Amino acid sequence: MDVASLLARRALQIDVSGIRRVFELGSKLTDPINLSIGQPDFPVPPAVKQAAIDAIRADQNGYTLTQGTAPLRQRIARHLASDLNWPTIGPGAPGIAVTSGTSGALLLAFLSILNPGDEVVIPDPYFVVYPPLAEMCGARAVLADTYPDFRLTAARVEPLLTSRTKIVLLNSPSNPAGVVAREQDCRDLLDLCRSRNIVLISDEIYDAFTFSDGRTQRDPSGHLRCPTPARFAGSHESMLLVRGFGKTYGCTGWRLGYAAGPAPLIEQITKLQQYTFVCAPAPLQAGAAAALDTDVGDFVHDYEQRRDLVVEKLSRVTELTPPCGAFYAFPKVPEHLGLTGSQFAERCIEHKVLLIPGRVFSARDTHIRLSFAAPRAKLEQGLDIIARLMRP
Ligand code: PMP
């Protein structure tokens, strides 16, 4: 049987060669300095683990409601009310669907909105899965070039809008650049999307990892608030908010996220979840409800200090937009080296430092992505090597 001839274009057209090459080269190294990983390096807080364990012991191991358990959805609604001032009840109240990972929320949102031929405007550089997700729906990702400051602004998006644009995707704090959107940019994007009847999807999986830059505001408990279009009046009726638990609480393997926004859209997301993922993992939803009562401020503070280290070491040797969130930095490969991002990443790997070439996230091959979710000593060692390789 010739299975290869049967495979669908939607699978075959996805190119993972850039990342695969890093892993292949990395697998040959003993004790590499791994700055390629996109997940936190702290353990799940004990109370969160305990809530999941208790749920397993209490036999909460079956299917849940497709949209998520009532206690978790109520807890999320309270969280959105205190964080964003979103209403919890009433005719205009947002719908909430708990999903299998933030990826699940994004896929189901795309499937709910896009017809073949439709367009989604995404920032370049972008989180790797955005273009394939659009393509899986027969739609097309249109790239908004955000170099060199990596801000997705209405001015950069507007010229790309056509009658086929259905979604504009904002990701702040961003992967791969760690850039946090400015409040005015959020407002302008929301206004633009509303005026053109386009869904603004805000992927805020890194919202808890927001660092200070002198401009960011604090909430009443002293945590930095990530600017988001979801803080503007009426936003719950005109945009889709996508958030997750995996990064914030160090449980990426639990596969938990949620989508919140206009009820008719959440209804379709829920229906498609019923026919695909069915529901998010039951006992882990109990863990997620406990997570929203857990403070991860100390971890975030620790990451902010690692961010400071990255900026201190790399901005001396290259162009770096200081990350203000997430746990990534996206420095440019200095032009005097005459190397592409991919070539420079290979050179780093030869020196035992694993990172990802910018080409994996972009139409350009001029930058590298490093993750500072690595033990401080390793990070410091890796940064010294990168800085040495960047010097003339
Ligand atoms: N959005 C962004 C920007 C991400 O970086 C990631 C994970 N790397 C996801 C979504 C998917 O997260 P999850 O593990 O919750 O599916």
mmCIF file of C-alpha atoms and ligand atoms in Angstrom:
data_model
loop_
_atom_site.group_PDB
_atom_site.id
_atom_site.type_symbol
_atom_site.label_atom_id
_atom_site.label_comp_id
_atom_site.label_asym_id
_atom_site.label_seq_id
_atom_site.Cartn_x
_atom_site.Cartn_y
_atom_site.Cartn_z
ATOM 1 C CA MET A 1 0.000 0.000 0.000
ATOM 2 C CA ASP A 2 1.306 3.453 -0.946
ATOM 3 C CA VAL A 3 0.303 5.413 2.157
ATOM 4 C CA ALA A 4 2.448 8.401 1.144
ATOM 5 C CA SER A 5 0.281 8.990 -1.933
ATOM 6 C CA LEU A 6 -2.788 9.161 0.296
ATOM 7 C CA LEU A 7 -1.579 11.882 2.628
ATOM 8 C CA ALA A 8 -3.413 15.192 2.639
ATOM 9 C CA ARG A 9 -1.864 18.463 1.489
ATOM 10 C CA ARG A 10 -2.951 20.009 4.811
ATOM 11 C CA ALA A 11 -0.500 17.707 6.584
ATOM 12 C CA LEU A 12 2.234 17.615 3.968
ATOM 13 C CA GLN A 13 2.478 21.378 3.514
ATOM 14 C CA ILE A 14 3.470 21.906 7.162
ATOM 15 C CA ASP A 15 7.224 22.288 7.303
ATOM 16 C CA VAL A 16 8.863 21.410 10.618
ATOM 17 C CA SER A 17 12.379 21.120 9.211
ATOM 18 C CA GLY A 18 13.729 24.234 11.023
ATOM 19 C CA ILE A 19 12.841 22.988 14.485
ATOM 20 C CA ARG A 20 13.657 19.375 13.652
ATOM 21 C CA ARG A 21 17.154 20.400 12.629
ATOM 22 C CA VAL A 22 17.739 22.036 16.042
ATOM 23 C CA PHE A 23 16.557 18.898 17.825
ATOM 24 C CA GLU A 24 18.632 16.611 15.579
ATOM 25 C CA LEU A 25 21.776 18.657 16.175
ATOM 26 C CA GLY A 26 20.947 18.983 19.877
ATOM 27 C CA SER A 27 20.374 15.246 20.347
ATOM 28 C CA LYS A 28 24.039 14.640 19.443
ATOM 29 C CA LEU A 29 25.250 16.876 22.293
ATOM 30 C CA THR A 30 25.987 15.761 25.808
ATOM 31 C CA ASP A 31 24.844 18.218 28.465
ATOM 32 C CA PRO A 32 23.814 21.067 26.124
ATOM 33 C CA ILE A 33 22.774 24.500 27.365
ATOM 34 C CA ASN A 34 19.180 24.331 26.320
ATOM 35 C CA LEU A 35 17.697 27.769 25.617
ATOM 36 C CA SER A 36 15.207 26.424 23.074
ATOM 37 C CA ILE A 37 12.445 25.265 25.413
ATOM 38 C CA GLY A 38 9.084 27.036 25.469
ATOM 39 C CA GLN A 39 7.931 26.036 28.916
ATOM 40 C CA PRO A 40 8.573 27.221 32.477
ATOM 41 C CA ASP A 41 11.197 25.490 34.590
ATOM 42 C CA PHE A 42 9.366 25.742 37.934
ATOM 43 C CA PRO A 43 7.231 22.938 39.418
ATOM 44 C CA VAL A 44 3.436 23.107 39.558
ATOM 45 C CA PRO A 45 2.502 24.831 42.873
ATOM 46 C CA PRO A 46 1.650 22.193 45.546
ATOM 47 C CA ALA A 47 -1.958 23.366 46.083
ATOM 48 C CA VAL A 48 -2.644 23.031 42.357
ATOM 49 C CA LYS A 49 -1.183 19.511 42.249
ATOM 50 C CA GLN A 50 -3.171 18.575 45.341
ATOM 51 C CA ALA A 51 -6.478 19.746 43.857
ATOM 52 C CA ALA A 52 -5.918 17.541 40.792
ATOM 53 C CA ILE A 53 -4.873 14.563 42.927
ATOM 54 C CA ASP A 54 -7.940 15.024 45.153
ATOM 55 C CA ALA A 55 -10.179 15.092 42.076
ATOM 56 C CA ILE A 56 -8.688 11.828 40.780
ATOM 57 C CA ARG A 57 -9.168 10.219 44.223
ATOM 58 C CA ALA A 58 -12.747 11.529 44.355
ATOM 59 C CA ASP A 59 -13.428 9.673 41.084
ATOM 60 C CA GLN A 60 -13.786 12.787 38.952
ATOM 61 C CA ASN A 61 -12.282 10.920 36.027
ATOM 62 C CA GLY A 62 -15.109 10.781 33.514
ATOM 63 C CA TYR A 63 -16.183 13.177 30.798
ATOM 64 C CA THR A 64 -17.132 16.664 31.927
ATOM 65 C CA LEU A 65 -19.543 19.049 30.287
ATOM 66 C CA THR A 66 -18.059 19.862 26.876
ATOM 67 C CA GLN A 67 -17.618 23.529 27.794
ATOM 68 C CA GLY A 68 -15.838 22.666 31.070
ATOM 69 C CA THR A 69 -16.961 21.981 34.636
ATOM 70 C CA ALA A 70 -19.291 24.527 36.224
ATOM 71 C CA PRO A 71 -16.886 25.301 39.117
ATOM 72 C CA LEU A 72 -13.996 26.037 36.748
ATOM 73 C CA ARG A 73 -16.084 28.177 34.412
ATOM 74 C CA GLN A 74 -17.466 30.121 37.369
ATOM 75 C CA ARG A 75 -13.937 30.641 38.690
ATOM 76 C CA ILE A 76 -12.750 31.841 35.267
ATOM 77 C CA ALA A 77 -15.742 34.214 35.048
ATOM 78 C CA ARG A 78 -14.801 35.688 38.452
ATOM 79 C CA HIS A 79 -11.197 36.027 37.312
ATOM 80 C CA LEU A 80 -12.239 37.865 34.136
ATOM 81 C CA ALA A 81 -14.510 40.114 36.190
ATOM 82 C CA SER A 82 -11.728 41.129 38.576
ATOM 83 C CA ASP A 83 -8.972 41.333 35.954
ATOM 84 C CA LEU A 84 -10.888 42.838 33.030
ATOM 85 C CA ASN A 85 -14.156 44.040 34.480
ATOM 86 C CA TRP A 86 -16.026 41.640 32.180
ATOM 87 C CA PRO A 87 -19.634 40.944 33.254
ATOM 88 C CA THR A 88 -20.346 37.523 34.786
ATOM 89 C CA ILE A 89 -24.091 37.333 34.232
ATOM 90 C CA GLY A 90 -26.801 38.930 32.105
ATOM 91 C CA PRO A 91 -27.726 38.792 28.405
ATOM 92 C CA GLY A 92 -24.424 40.298 27.166
ATOM 93 C CA ALA A 93 -22.204 38.212 29.478
ATOM 94 C CA PRO A 94 -19.343 36.442 27.671
ATOM 95 C CA GLY A 95 -19.418 32.734 27.010
ATOM 96 C CA ILE A 96 -16.536 30.621 28.317
ATOM 97 C CA ALA A 97 -15.251 27.318 26.948
ATOM 98 C CA VAL A 98 -12.491 25.360 28.687
ATOM 99 C CA THR A 99 -10.341 23.718 26.027
ATOM 100 C CA SER A 100 -7.585 21.153 25.584
ATOM 101 C CA GLY A 101 -4.710 23.587 25.741
ATOM 102 C CA THR A 102 -4.627 27.082 24.364
ATOM 103 C CA SER A 103 -3.872 25.355 21.063
ATOM 104 C CA GLY A 104 -7.279 23.674 21.323
ATOM 105 C CA ALA A 105 -8.963 27.044 21.804
ATOM 106 C CA LEU A 106 -7.149 28.531 18.798
ATOM 107 C CA LEU A 107 -7.928 25.585 16.516
ATOM 108 C CA LEU A 108 -11.605 25.515 17.465
ATOM 109 C CA ALA A 109 -11.880 29.296 17.088
ATOM 110 C CA PHE A 110 -10.335 29.149 13.617
ATOM 111 C CA LEU A 111 -12.605 26.230 12.627
ATOM 112 C CA SER A 112 -15.624 28.171 13.912
ATOM 113 C CA ILE A 113 -14.854 31.354 11.967
ATOM 114 C CA LEU A 114 -12.930 30.552 8.788
ATOM 115 C CA ASN A 115 -14.267 29.350 5.470
ATOM 116 C CA PRO A 116 -11.922 28.240 2.696
ATOM 117 C CA GLY A 117 -10.396 31.328 1.057
ATOM 118 C CA ASP A 118 -10.714 33.503 4.167
ATOM 119 C CA GLU A 119 -7.748 35.398 5.586
ATOM 120 C CA VAL A 120 -6.236 35.811 9.048
ATOM 121 C CA VAL A 121 -3.830 38.658 9.732
ATOM 122 C CA ILE A 122 -1.032 37.566 12.060
ATOM 123 C CA PRO A 123 2.110 39.325 13.219
ATOM 124 C CA ASP A 124 5.481 38.389 11.713
ATOM 125 C CA PRO A 125 7.307 37.041 13.717
ATOM 126 C CA TYR A 126 4.532 34.718 14.906
ATOM 127 C CA PHE A 127 3.950 31.692 17.124
ATOM 128 C CA VAL A 128 4.733 28.765 14.787
ATOM 129 C CA VAL A 129 1.310 27.172 14.716
ATOM 130 C CA TYR A 130 -0.681 30.194 13.483
ATOM 131 C CA PRO A 131 -0.119 29.757 9.711
ATOM 132 C CA PRO A 132 -0.725 25.968 9.702
ATOM 133 C CA LEU A 133 -3.899 26.459 11.759
ATOM 134 C CA ALA A 134 -5.224 28.838 9.106
ATOM 135 C CA GLU A 135 -4.196 26.426 6.349
ATOM 136 C CA MET A 136 -5.949 23.507 8.069
ATOM 137 C CA CYS A 137 -9.156 25.528 7.623
ATOM 138 C CA GLY A 138 -8.370 26.205 3.945
ATOM 139 C CA ALA A 139 -7.673 29.827 4.878
ATOM 140 C CA ARG A 140 -4.531 31.924 4.511
ATOM 141 C CA ALA A 141 -2.350 33.656 7.081
ATOM 142 C CA VAL A 142 -1.418 37.161 5.924
ATOM 143 C CA LEU A 143 1.769 38.355 7.616
ATOM 144 C CA ALA A 144 1.984 41.827 9.159
ATOM 145 C CA ASP A 145 5.669 42.705 9.297
ATOM 146 C CA THR A 146 6.388 44.013 12.801
ATOM 147 C CA TYR A 147 10.183 44.364 12.618
ATOM 148 C CA PRO A 148 12.132 45.937 14.290
ATOM 149 C CA ASP A 149 9.999 46.720 17.388
ATOM 150 C CA PHE A 150 7.596 43.747 17.021
ATOM 151 C CA ARG A 151 4.466 45.795 17.734
ATOM 152 C CA LEU A 152 1.278 44.771 15.980
ATOM 153 C CA THR A 153 -0.315 48.150 15.355
ATOM 154 C CA ALA A 154 -3.500 49.152 13.556
ATOM 155 C CA ALA A 155 -1.326 51.095 11.097
ATOM 156 C CA ARG A 156 0.522 47.896 10.173
ATOM 157 C CA VAL A 157 -2.653 45.788 10.017
ATOM 158 C CA GLU A 158 -5.067 48.061 8.162
ATOM 159 C CA PRO A 159 -3.392 47.956 4.713
ATOM 160 C CA LEU A 160 -3.598 44.143 4.836
ATOM 161 C CA LEU A 161 -7.351 43.919 5.426
ATOM 162 C CA THR A 162 -9.517 42.709 2.547
ATOM 163 C CA SER A 163 -13.123 41.619 2.181
ATOM 164 C CA ARG A 164 -11.892 38.102 3.031
ATOM 165 C CA THR A 165 -10.256 39.026 6.375
ATOM 166 C CA LYS A 166 -12.143 37.368 9.233
ATOM 167 C CA ILE A 167 -9.573 37.375 12.041
ATOM 168 C CA VAL A 168 -6.773 39.603 13.300
ATOM 169 C CA LEU A 169 -4.586 37.748 15.774
ATOM 170 C CA LEU A 170 -2.784 39.648 18.516
ATOM 171 C CA ASN A 171 -0.311 37.787 20.736
ATOM 172 C CA SER A 172 0.894 39.718 23.762
ATOM 173 C CA PRO A 173 3.188 39.037 25.565
ATOM 174 C CA SER A 174 4.515 37.546 22.377
ATOM 175 C CA ASN A 175 6.240 34.411 21.307
ATOM 176 C CA PRO A 176 8.981 34.707 19.979
ATOM 177 C CA ALA A 177 9.875 38.333 20.854
ATOM 178 C CA GLY A 178 8.506 38.704 24.407
ATOM 179 C CA VAL A 179 7.014 42.031 23.381
ATOM 180 C CA VAL A 180 3.998 43.411 25.245
ATOM 181 C CA ALA A 181 1.408 45.448 23.331
ATOM 182 C CA ARG A 182 0.911 49.080 24.316
ATOM 183 C CA GLU A 183 -2.465 50.124 25.613
ATOM 184 C CA GLN A 184 -3.063 52.485 22.696
ATOM 185 C CA ASP A 185 -2.186 49.753 20.178
ATOM 186 C CA CYS A 186 -4.728 47.440 21.861
ATOM 187 C CA ARG A 187 -7.428 50.099 21.679
ATOM 188 C CA ASP A 188 -6.687 50.933 18.028
ATOM 189 C CA LEU A 189 -6.725 47.262 16.999
ATOM 190 C CA LEU A 190 -10.024 46.658 18.798
ATOM 191 C CA ASP A 191 -11.580 49.753 17.171
ATOM 192 C CA LEU A 192 -10.275 48.771 13.745
ATOM 193 C CA CYS A 193 -11.602 45.215 14.007
ATOM 194 C CA ARG A 194 -14.971 46.375 15.315
ATOM 195 C CA SER A 195 -15.350 48.913 12.515
ATOM 196 C CA ARG A 196 -14.531 46.282 9.859
ATOM 197 C CA ASN A 197 -16.534 43.421 11.450
ATOM 198 C CA ILE A 198 -13.458 41.297 12.022
ATOM 199 C CA VAL A 199 -12.856 39.109 15.086
ATOM 200 C CA LEU A 200 -9.868 40.239 17.110
ATOM 201 C CA ILE A 201 -8.409 37.143 18.767
ATOM 202 C CA SER A 202 -6.071 37.959 21.622
ATOM 203 C CA ASP A 203 -3.739 35.076 22.483
ATOM 204 C CA GLU A 204 -2.706 35.899 26.040
ATOM 205 C CA ILE A 205 -1.174 32.617 27.110
ATOM 206 C CA TYR A 206 1.753 34.544 28.666
ATOM 207 C CA ASP A 207 -0.354 37.230 30.386
ATOM 208 C CA ALA A 208 0.963 36.370 33.870
ATOM 209 C CA PHE A 209 4.543 36.891 32.685
ATOM 210 C CA THR A 210 4.492 40.655 32.392
ATOM 211 C CA PHE A 211 7.567 42.599 33.461
ATOM 212 C CA SER A 212 8.119 46.192 34.296
ATOM 213 C CA ASP A 213 9.294 48.685 31.700
ATOM 214 C CA GLY A 214 8.319 51.823 33.574
ATOM 215 C CA ARG A 215 5.024 52.055 31.681
ATOM 216 C CA THR A 216 3.172 48.938 32.839
ATOM 217 C CA GLN A 217 0.466 49.396 35.482
ATOM 218 C CA ARG A 218 -0.039 47.303 38.617
ATOM 219 C CA ASP A 219 -3.254 45.684 39.844
ATOM 220 C CA PRO A 220 -4.424 46.133 43.474
ATOM 221 C CA SER A 221 -2.325 43.124 44.599
ATOM 222 C CA GLY A 222 0.816 44.681 43.143
ATOM 223 C CA HIS A 223 1.131 42.472 40.033
ATOM 224 C CA LEU A 224 1.922 44.054 36.709
ATOM 225 C CA ARG A 225 -1.060 44.204 34.398
ATOM 226 C CA CYS A 226 -0.572 43.144 30.827
ATOM 227 C CA PRO A 227 -2.267 45.663 28.518
ATOM 228 C CA THR A 228 -4.994 43.935 26.513
ATOM 229 C CA PRO A 229 -7.844 44.963 24.226
ATOM 230 C CA ALA A 230 -10.028 43.008 26.676
ATOM 231 C CA ARG A 231 -9.839 45.867 29.168
ATOM 232 C CA PHE A 232 -11.856 48.279 27.003
ATOM 233 C CA ALA A 233 -15.582 48.708 27.530
ATOM 234 C CA GLY A 234 -17.744 46.262 25.596
ATOM 235 C CA SER A 235 -14.747 44.206 24.446
ATOM 236 C CA HIS A 236 -16.348 40.964 25.673
ATOM 237 C CA GLU A 237 -18.948 41.335 22.925
ATOM 238 C CA SER A 238 -16.559 41.924 20.077
ATOM 239 C CA MET A 239 -13.337 39.966 20.586
ATOM 240 C CA LEU A 240 -12.190 36.497 21.551
ATOM 241 C CA LEU A 241 -9.876 36.149 24.505
ATOM 242 C CA VAL A 242 -7.699 33.046 24.606
ATOM 243 C CA ARG A 243 -5.742 32.232 27.750
ATOM 244 C CA GLY A 244 -4.087 29.167 29.218
ATOM 245 C CA PHE A 245 -2.899 27.461 32.378
ATOM 246 C CA GLY A 246 0.144 25.545 31.097
ATOM 247 C CA LYS A 247 2.697 28.350 31.106
ATOM 248 C CA THR A 248 1.356 30.274 34.115
ATOM 249 C CA TYR A 249 1.363 27.311 36.491
ATOM 250 C CA GLY A 250 4.100 25.170 34.942
ATOM 251 C CA CYS A 251 1.691 22.465 33.745
ATOM 252 C CA THR A 252 1.980 22.554 29.936
ATOM 253 C CA GLY A 253 1.374 18.790 29.841
ATOM 254 C CA TRP A 254 -2.029 19.176 31.441
ATOM 255 C CA ARG A 255 -3.354 20.623 28.188
ATOM 256 C CA LEU A 256 -5.664 23.303 29.553
ATOM 257 C CA GLY A 257 -6.751 26.633 28.189
ATOM 258 C CA TYR A 258 -9.911 28.580 27.620
ATOM 259 C CA ALA A 259 -11.666 30.860 25.171
ATOM 260 C CA ALA A 260 -13.995 33.645 26.322
ATOM 261 C CA GLY A 261 -16.023 36.089 24.278
ATOM 262 C CA PRO A 262 -19.292 36.560 22.382
ATOM 263 C CA ALA A 263 -21.736 33.774 23.276
ATOM 264 C CA PRO A 264 -22.615 32.821 19.647
ATOM 265 C CA LEU A 265 -18.931 32.216 18.879
ATOM 266 C CA ILE A 266 -18.343 30.253 22.104
ATOM 267 C CA GLU A 267 -21.389 28.114 21.208
ATOM 268 C CA GLN A 268 -19.755 27.052 17.933
ATOM 269 C CA ILE A 269 -16.406 26.440 19.653
ATOM 270 C CA THR A 270 -18.174 24.229 22.195
ATOM 271 C CA LYS A 271 -20.034 22.317 19.480
ATOM 272 C CA LEU A 272 -16.818 21.634 17.582
ATOM 273 C CA GLN A 273 -15.085 20.597 20.803
ATOM 274 C CA GLN A 274 -17.896 18.105 21.417
ATOM 275 C CA TYR A 275 -17.082 16.459 18.064
ATOM 276 C CA THR A 276 -13.295 16.568 18.423
ATOM 277 C CA PHE A 277 -11.612 16.817 21.835
ATOM 278 C CA VAL A 278 -14.932 16.115 23.713
ATOM 279 C CA CYS A 279 -13.731 17.966 26.820
ATOM 280 C CA ALA A 280 -10.579 19.066 28.612
ATOM 281 C CA PRO A 281 -9.102 16.537 31.089
ATOM 282 C CA ALA A 282 -11.548 16.221 34.019
ATOM 283 C CA PRO A 283 -9.387 16.062 37.179
ATOM 284 C CA LEU A 284 -7.016 18.675 35.817
ATOM 285 C CA GLN A 285 -9.913 21.112 35.498
ATOM 286 C CA ALA A 286 -10.137 20.870 39.316
ATOM 287 C CA GLY A 287 -6.423 21.692 39.415
ATOM 288 C CA ALA A 288 -7.009 24.686 37.137
ATOM 289 C CA ALA A 289 -9.748 26.067 39.399
ATOM 290 C CA ALA A 290 -7.294 25.924 42.318
ATOM 291 C CA ALA A 291 -4.607 27.483 40.126
ATOM 292 C CA LEU A 292 -6.620 30.675 39.730
ATOM 293 C CA ASP A 293 -6.358 31.070 43.539
ATOM 294 C CA THR A 294 -2.584 30.603 43.442
ATOM 295 C CA ASP A 295 -0.058 33.418 43.324
ATOM 296 C CA VAL A 296 2.871 32.837 40.965
ATOM 297 C CA GLY A 297 4.305 36.332 41.549
ATOM 298 C CA ASP A 298 7.626 34.985 42.891
ATOM 299 C CA PHE A 299 8.231 32.957 39.729
ATOM 300 C CA VAL A 300 7.348 35.923 37.551
ATOM 301 C CA HIS A 301 9.731 38.123 39.535
ATOM 302 C CA ASP A 302 12.468 35.528 39.059
ATOM 303 C CA TYR A 303 11.836 35.520 35.291
ATOM 304 C CA GLU A 304 11.985 39.305 35.261
ATOM 305 C CA GLN A 305 15.459 39.127 36.773
ATOM 306 C CA ARG A 306 16.518 36.615 34.126
ATOM 307 C CA ARG A 307 15.103 39.001 31.512
ATOM 308 C CA ASP A 308 17.310 41.728 32.985
ATOM 309 C CA LEU A 309 20.315 39.430 32.638
ATOM 310 C CA VAL A 310 19.501 38.708 28.982
ATOM 311 C CA VAL A 311 19.164 42.408 28.212
ATOM 312 C CA GLU A 312 22.356 43.266 30.076
ATOM 313 C CA LYS A 313 24.436 40.625 28.299
ATOM 314 C CA LEU A 314 23.031 40.855 24.778
ATOM 315 C CA SER A 315 22.147 44.493 24.220
ATOM 316 C CA ARG A 316 25.865 45.305 24.419
ATOM 317 C CA VAL A 317 26.590 43.153 21.407
ATOM 318 C CA THR A 318 23.500 43.326 19.233
ATOM 319 C CA GLU A 319 20.120 44.879 18.490
ATOM 320 C CA LEU A 320 17.592 43.567 21.029
ATOM 321 C CA THR A 321 14.069 44.792 21.692
ATOM 322 C CA PRO A 322 13.930 44.299 25.483
ATOM 323 C CA PRO A 323 11.335 41.641 26.255
ATOM 324 C CA CYS A 324 8.603 42.907 28.550
ATOM 325 C CA GLY A 325 6.824 39.592 28.982
ATOM 326 C CA ALA A 326 6.748 35.816 28.302
ATOM 327 C CA PHE A 327 10.194 34.208 28.639
ATOM 328 C CA TYR A 328 11.721 34.761 25.226
ATOM 329 C CA ALA A 329 14.170 37.173 23.677
ATOM 330 C CA PHE A 330 14.556 37.676 19.934
ATOM 331 C CA PRO A 331 17.941 39.298 19.277
ATOM 332 C CA LYS A 332 19.171 40.133 15.799
ATOM 333 C CA VAL A 333 22.234 38.379 14.454
ATOM 334 C CA PRO A 334 24.752 41.224 14.054
ATOM 335 C CA GLU A 335 25.205 42.118 10.387
ATOM 336 C CA HIS A 336 29.011 42.201 10.610
ATOM 337 C CA LEU A 337 28.951 38.395 11.019
ATOM 338 C CA GLY A 338 27.408 37.953 7.565
ATOM 339 C CA LEU A 339 25.317 35.020 8.832
ATOM 340 C CA THR A 340 21.634 34.204 8.598
ATOM 341 C CA GLY A 341 19.741 33.412 11.793
ATOM 342 C CA SER A 342 19.842 29.723 10.856
ATOM 343 C CA GLN A 343 23.601 29.782 10.300
ATOM 344 C CA PHE A 344 24.173 31.601 13.583
ATOM 345 C CA ALA A 345 21.905 29.139 15.446
ATOM 346 C CA GLU A 346 23.987 26.269 14.041
ATOM 347 C CA ARG A 347 27.150 27.993 15.228
ATOM 348 C CA CYS A 348 25.643 28.288 18.720
ATOM 349 C CA ILE A 349 24.696 24.620 18.655
ATOM 350 C CA GLU A 350 28.318 23.778 17.758
ATOM 351 C CA HIS A 351 29.149 25.574 21.027
ATOM 352 C CA LYS A 352 26.539 23.516 22.883
ATOM 353 C CA VAL A 353 23.906 26.268 23.104
ATOM 354 C CA LEU A 354 20.517 25.219 21.758
ATOM 355 C CA LEU A 355 18.265 27.972 20.455
ATOM 356 C CA ILE A 356 15.841 28.382 17.557
ATOM 357 C CA PRO A 357 16.499 30.294 14.337
ATOM 358 C CA GLY A 358 14.091 33.167 13.726
ATOM 359 C CA ARG A 359 13.139 31.685 10.346
ATOM 360 C CA VAL A 360 10.975 29.141 12.189
ATOM 361 C CA PHE A 361 8.752 32.058 13.297
ATOM 362 C CA SER A 362 9.121 34.434 10.404
ATOM 363 C CA ALA A 363 9.498 35.129 6.710
ATOM 364 C CA ARG A 364 12.922 36.555 7.649
ATOM 365 C CA ASP A 365 16.033 34.677 8.719
ATOM 366 C CA THR A 366 17.827 37.435 10.597
ATOM 367 C CA HIS A 367 17.185 36.734 14.296
ATOM 368 C CA ILE A 368 17.328 33.949 16.885
ATOM 369 C CA ARG A 369 14.893 33.045 19.647
ATOM 370 C CA LEU A 370 16.193 32.124 23.046
ATOM 371 C CA SER A 371 14.137 31.100 26.037
ATOM 372 C CA PHE A 372 15.202 32.308 29.461
ATOM 373 C CA ALA A 373 13.059 29.668 31.187
ATOM 374 C CA ALA A 374 16.314 27.897 32.038
ATOM 375 C CA PRO A 375 18.246 27.597 35.321
ATOM 376 C CA ARG A 376 20.082 30.847 35.973
ATOM 377 C CA ALA A 377 23.599 29.379 35.928
ATOM 378 C CA LYS A 378 22.958 27.668 32.585
ATOM 379 C CA LEU A 379 21.349 30.796 31.201
ATOM 380 C CA GLU A 380 24.324 32.909 32.201
ATOM 381 C CA GLN A 381 26.725 30.425 30.641
ATOM 382 C CA GLY A 382 24.682 30.330 27.429
ATOM 383 C CA LEU A 383 24.407 34.109 27.196
ATOM 384 C CA ASP A 384 28.173 34.496 27.592
ATOM 385 C CA ILE A 385 28.730 32.092 24.709
ATOM 386 C CA ILE A 386 26.141 33.813 22.485
ATOM 387 C CA ALA A 387 27.599 37.246 23.291
ATOM 388 C CA ARG A 388 31.115 36.002 22.489
ATOM 389 C CA LEU A 389 29.934 34.591 19.151
ATOM 390 C CA MET A 390 28.204 37.877 18.318
ATOM 391 C CA ARG A 391 31.226 40.103 18.920
ATOM 392 C CA PRO A 392 33.233 41.347 15.920
HETATM 393 N N1 PMP B 1 0.054 30.519 21.982
HETATM 394 C C1 PMP B 1 1.352 30.819 22.123
HETATM 395 C C2 PMP B 1 1.802 32.195 21.775
HETATM 396 C C3 PMP B 1 2.280 29.857 22.568
HETATM 397 O O1 PMP B 1 3.575 30.175 22.674
HETATM 398 C C4 PMP B 1 1.806 28.547 22.869
HETATM 399 C C5 PMP B 1 2.725 27.452 23.358
HETATM 400 N N2 PMP B 1 4.042 27.539 23.049
HETATM 401 C C6 PMP B 1 0.445 28.280 22.690
HETATM 402 C C7 PMP B 1 -0.405 29.286 22.269
HETATM 403 C C8 PMP B 1 -0.126 26.902 22.945
HETATM 404 O O2 PMP B 1 -0.185 26.610 24.278
HETATM 405 P P1 PMP B 1 -0.837 25.297 24.894
HETATM 406 O O3 PMP B 1 0.304 24.462 25.392
HETATM 407 O O4 PMP B 1 -1.716 25.783 26.016
HETATM 408 O O5 PMP B 1 -1.601 24.625 23.830
#
